Short mmCIF file of C-alpha atoms in Angstrom, two decimals:
data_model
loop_
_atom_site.label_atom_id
_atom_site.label_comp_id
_atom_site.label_asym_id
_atom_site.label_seq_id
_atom_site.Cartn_x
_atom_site.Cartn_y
_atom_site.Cartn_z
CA UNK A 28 -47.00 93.53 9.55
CA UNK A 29 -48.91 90.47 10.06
CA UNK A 30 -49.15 89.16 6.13
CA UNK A 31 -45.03 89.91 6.59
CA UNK A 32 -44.87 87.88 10.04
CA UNK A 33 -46.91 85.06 8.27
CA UNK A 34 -44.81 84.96 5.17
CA UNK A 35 -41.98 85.14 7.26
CA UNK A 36 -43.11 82.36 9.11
CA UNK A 37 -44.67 80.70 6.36
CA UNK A 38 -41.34 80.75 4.71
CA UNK A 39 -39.73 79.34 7.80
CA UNK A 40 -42.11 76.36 8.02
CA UNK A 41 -41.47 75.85 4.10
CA UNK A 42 -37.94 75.65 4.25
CA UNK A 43 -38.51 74.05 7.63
CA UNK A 44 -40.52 70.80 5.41
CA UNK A 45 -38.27 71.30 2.70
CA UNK A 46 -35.04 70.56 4.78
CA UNK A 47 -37.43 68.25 6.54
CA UNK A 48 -37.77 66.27 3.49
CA UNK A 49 -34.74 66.29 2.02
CA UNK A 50 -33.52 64.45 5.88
CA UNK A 51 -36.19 62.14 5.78
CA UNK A 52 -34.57 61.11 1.62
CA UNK A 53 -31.23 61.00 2.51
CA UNK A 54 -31.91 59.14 5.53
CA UNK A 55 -34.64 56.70 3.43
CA UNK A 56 -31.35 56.84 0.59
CA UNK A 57 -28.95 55.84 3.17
CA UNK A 58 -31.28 53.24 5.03
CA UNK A 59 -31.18 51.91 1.26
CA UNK A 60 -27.58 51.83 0.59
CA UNK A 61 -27.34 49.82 4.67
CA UNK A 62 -29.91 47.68 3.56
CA UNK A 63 -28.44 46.32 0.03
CA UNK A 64 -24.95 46.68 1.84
CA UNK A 65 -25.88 44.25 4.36
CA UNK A 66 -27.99 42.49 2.08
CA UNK A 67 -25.04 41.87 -0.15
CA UNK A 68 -22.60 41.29 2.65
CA UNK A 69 -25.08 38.50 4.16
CA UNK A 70 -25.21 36.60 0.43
CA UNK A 71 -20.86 36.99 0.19
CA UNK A 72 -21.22 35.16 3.62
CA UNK A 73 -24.27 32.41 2.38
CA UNK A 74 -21.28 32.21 -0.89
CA UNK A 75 -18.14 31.81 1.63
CA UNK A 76 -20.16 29.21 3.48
CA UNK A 77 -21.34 27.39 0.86
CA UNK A 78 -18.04 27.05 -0.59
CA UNK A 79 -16.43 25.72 2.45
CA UNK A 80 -19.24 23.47 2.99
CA UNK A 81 -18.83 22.04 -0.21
CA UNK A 82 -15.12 22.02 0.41
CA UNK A 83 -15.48 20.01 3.04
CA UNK A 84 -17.83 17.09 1.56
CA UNK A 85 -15.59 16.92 -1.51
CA UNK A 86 -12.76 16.54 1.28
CA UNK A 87 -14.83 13.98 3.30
CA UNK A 88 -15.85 12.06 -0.15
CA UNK A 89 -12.00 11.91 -1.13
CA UNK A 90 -10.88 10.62 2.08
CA UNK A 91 -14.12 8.39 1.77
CA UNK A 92 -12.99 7.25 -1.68
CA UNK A 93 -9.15 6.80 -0.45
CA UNK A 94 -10.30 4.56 2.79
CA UNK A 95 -12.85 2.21 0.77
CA UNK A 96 -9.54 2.04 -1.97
CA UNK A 97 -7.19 0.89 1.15
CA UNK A 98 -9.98 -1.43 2.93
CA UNK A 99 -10.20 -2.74 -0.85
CA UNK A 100 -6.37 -3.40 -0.84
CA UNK A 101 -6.17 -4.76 2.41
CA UNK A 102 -9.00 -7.52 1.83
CA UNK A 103 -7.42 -8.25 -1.49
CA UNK A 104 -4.06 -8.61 0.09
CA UNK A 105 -5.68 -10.52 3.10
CA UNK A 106 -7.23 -12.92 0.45
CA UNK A 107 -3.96 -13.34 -1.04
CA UNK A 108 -1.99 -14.16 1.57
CA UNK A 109 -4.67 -16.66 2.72
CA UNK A 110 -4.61 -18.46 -0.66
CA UNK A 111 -0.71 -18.01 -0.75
CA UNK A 112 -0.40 -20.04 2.60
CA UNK A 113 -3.10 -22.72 1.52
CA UNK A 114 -0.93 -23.42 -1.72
CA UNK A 115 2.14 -23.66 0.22
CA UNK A 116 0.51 -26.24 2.66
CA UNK A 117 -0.42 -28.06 -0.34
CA UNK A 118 2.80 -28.13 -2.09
CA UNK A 119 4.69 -28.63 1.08
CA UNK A 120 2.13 -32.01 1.92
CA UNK A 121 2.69 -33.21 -1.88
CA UNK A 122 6.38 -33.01 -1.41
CA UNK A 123 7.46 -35.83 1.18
CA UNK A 124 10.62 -37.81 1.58
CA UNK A 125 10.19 -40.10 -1.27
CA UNK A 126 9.37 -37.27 -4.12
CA UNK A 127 12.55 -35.02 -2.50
CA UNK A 128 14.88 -37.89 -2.92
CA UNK A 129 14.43 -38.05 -6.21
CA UNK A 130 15.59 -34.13 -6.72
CA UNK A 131 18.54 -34.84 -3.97
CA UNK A 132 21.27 -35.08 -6.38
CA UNK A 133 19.99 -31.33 -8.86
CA UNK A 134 19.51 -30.02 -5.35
CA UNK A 135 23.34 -30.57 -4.17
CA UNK A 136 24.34 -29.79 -7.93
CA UNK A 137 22.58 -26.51 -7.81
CA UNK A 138 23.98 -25.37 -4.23
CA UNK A 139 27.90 -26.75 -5.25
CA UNK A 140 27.75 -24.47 -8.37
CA UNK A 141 26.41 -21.81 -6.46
CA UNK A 142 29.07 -21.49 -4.29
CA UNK A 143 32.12 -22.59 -6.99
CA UNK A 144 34.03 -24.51 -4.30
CA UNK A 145 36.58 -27.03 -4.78
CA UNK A 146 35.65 -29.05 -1.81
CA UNK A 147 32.34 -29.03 -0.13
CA UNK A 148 29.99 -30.76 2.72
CA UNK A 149 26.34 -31.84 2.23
CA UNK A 150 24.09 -32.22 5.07
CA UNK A 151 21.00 -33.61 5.13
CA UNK A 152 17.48 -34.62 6.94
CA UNK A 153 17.56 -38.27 8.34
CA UNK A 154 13.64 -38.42 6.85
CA UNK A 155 15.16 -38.47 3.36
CA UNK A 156 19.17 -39.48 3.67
CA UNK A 157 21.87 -38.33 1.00
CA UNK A 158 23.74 -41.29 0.03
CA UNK A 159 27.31 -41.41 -1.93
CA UNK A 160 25.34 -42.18 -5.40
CA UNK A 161 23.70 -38.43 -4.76
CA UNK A 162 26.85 -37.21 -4.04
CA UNK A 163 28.64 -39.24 -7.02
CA UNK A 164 25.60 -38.36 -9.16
CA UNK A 165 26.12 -34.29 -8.07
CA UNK A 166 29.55 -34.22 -8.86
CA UNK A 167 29.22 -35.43 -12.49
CA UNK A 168 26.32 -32.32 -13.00
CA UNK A 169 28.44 -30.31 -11.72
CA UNK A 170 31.14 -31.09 -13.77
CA UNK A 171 28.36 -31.07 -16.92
CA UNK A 172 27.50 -28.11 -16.46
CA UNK A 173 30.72 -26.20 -15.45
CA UNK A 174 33.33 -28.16 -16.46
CA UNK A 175 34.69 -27.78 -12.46
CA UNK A 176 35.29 -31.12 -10.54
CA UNK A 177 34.14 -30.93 -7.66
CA UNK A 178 35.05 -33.38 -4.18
CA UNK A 179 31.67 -33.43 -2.18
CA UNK A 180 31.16 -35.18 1.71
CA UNK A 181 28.50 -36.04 3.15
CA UNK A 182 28.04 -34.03 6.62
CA UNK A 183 27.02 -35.78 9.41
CA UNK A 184 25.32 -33.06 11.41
CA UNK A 185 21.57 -33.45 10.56
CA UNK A 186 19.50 -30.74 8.85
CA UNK A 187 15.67 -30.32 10.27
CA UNK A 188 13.79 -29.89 7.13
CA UNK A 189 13.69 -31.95 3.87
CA UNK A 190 16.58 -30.98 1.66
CA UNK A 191 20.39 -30.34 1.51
CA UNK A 192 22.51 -27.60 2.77
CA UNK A 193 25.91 -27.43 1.07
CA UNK A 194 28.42 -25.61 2.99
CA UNK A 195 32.28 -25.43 2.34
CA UNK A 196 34.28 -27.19 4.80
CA UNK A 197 35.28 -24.46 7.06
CA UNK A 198 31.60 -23.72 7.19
CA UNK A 199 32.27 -19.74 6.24
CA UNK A 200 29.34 -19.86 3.30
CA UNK A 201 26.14 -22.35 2.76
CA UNK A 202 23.93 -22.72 0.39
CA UNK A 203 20.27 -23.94 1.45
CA UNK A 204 18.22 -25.85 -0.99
CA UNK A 205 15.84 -27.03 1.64
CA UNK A 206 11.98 -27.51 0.88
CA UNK A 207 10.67 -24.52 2.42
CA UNK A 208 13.94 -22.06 1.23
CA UNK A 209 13.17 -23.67 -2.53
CA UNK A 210 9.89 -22.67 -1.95
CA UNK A 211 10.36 -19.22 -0.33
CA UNK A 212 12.51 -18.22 -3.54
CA UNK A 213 9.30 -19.07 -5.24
CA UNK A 214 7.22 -16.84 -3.15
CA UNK A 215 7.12 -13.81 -5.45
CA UNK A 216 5.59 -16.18 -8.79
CA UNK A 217 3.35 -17.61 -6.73
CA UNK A 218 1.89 -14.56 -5.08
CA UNK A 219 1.79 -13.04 -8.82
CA UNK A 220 -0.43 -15.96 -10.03
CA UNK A 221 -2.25 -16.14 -7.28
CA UNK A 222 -3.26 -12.31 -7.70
CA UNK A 223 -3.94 -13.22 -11.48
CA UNK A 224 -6.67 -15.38 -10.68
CA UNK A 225 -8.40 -13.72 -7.89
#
């Protein structure tokens, strides 16, 4: 009875191990399987991070790249508005009453033809006078040019700056060929060259 109680229990402790062991695997398989799971979960999160860290220096570099480009722009534009004023002072200080006087009579020309009046009104700066030879002298380019006659006056409201203002005599339209409009109609060739050569 006692070789079948110890087989008996022999058999129980056997199967006992056995089952034993076959835990102990499936746990060790299963610790395994958590391990690489987690393992591989941990590197998809070292891969998402990377990603958006390199995301965000090619987003930093870009809006790096775009500021230097517009602090580039601005100091360019800066420059040229610097050298834009400096030529302007210097044509403006080359251009005084005696050098305008000679243009006077193209200048009131120019404005009469502009407007295509019948009858018009010059006024002028007292620091470089129209006279009735400008006027005379005006009339005949006009006439040149456009075969239109042309009756001009000479305002006697003075204008500030050096030049002429032609206006008709009900003073509804003008046209300003003053020193600093001429040159303003200029501006946009002389910014051009001045971007050329800086």
């Amino acid at each position: 009875m006692e070789t079948t109680d110890n087989r008996l229990l022999s058999g129980i402790l056997e199967q006992a191990e056995q089952s034993a062991q076959k835990k102990l695997e499936d746990a060790q398989r299963q610790a395994t399987r958590i391990a690489e799971e987690a393992q591989l979960k941990v590197e998809r999160e070292i891969a998402s991070l990377r990603k958006d860290h390199d995301q965000k220096l090619r987003s930093i570099e870009l809006k790096k790249q775009a500021n230097l480009a517009s602090a580039k722009r601005k100091a360019n534009l800066r420059q040229i508005d610097e050298s834009y004023q400096q030529v302007l002072k210097h044509v403006t200080s080359l251009l005084d009453a005696k050098k305008v006087a000679q243009h006077l009579s193209a200048w009131i020309a120019e404005a009469a033809i502009g407007l295509d009046l019948k009858e018009a009104k010059v006024a002028f700066s007292r620091q470089c006078p129209v006279k009735e030879e400008h006027l005379k002298e005006a009339s005949s380019l006009v006439q040149e040019a456009t075969g239109a006659k042309i009756t001009l006056h000479l305002d006697p409201k003075p204008v500030q700056g050096l030049g002429v203002i032609v206006s008709s005599m009900d003073d509804t339209v003008s046209f300003n060929n003053q020193v600093e409009i001429r040159l303003r109609r200029f501006d946009r060739v002389v910014r051009s060259m001045i971007q050329e050569h800086t």
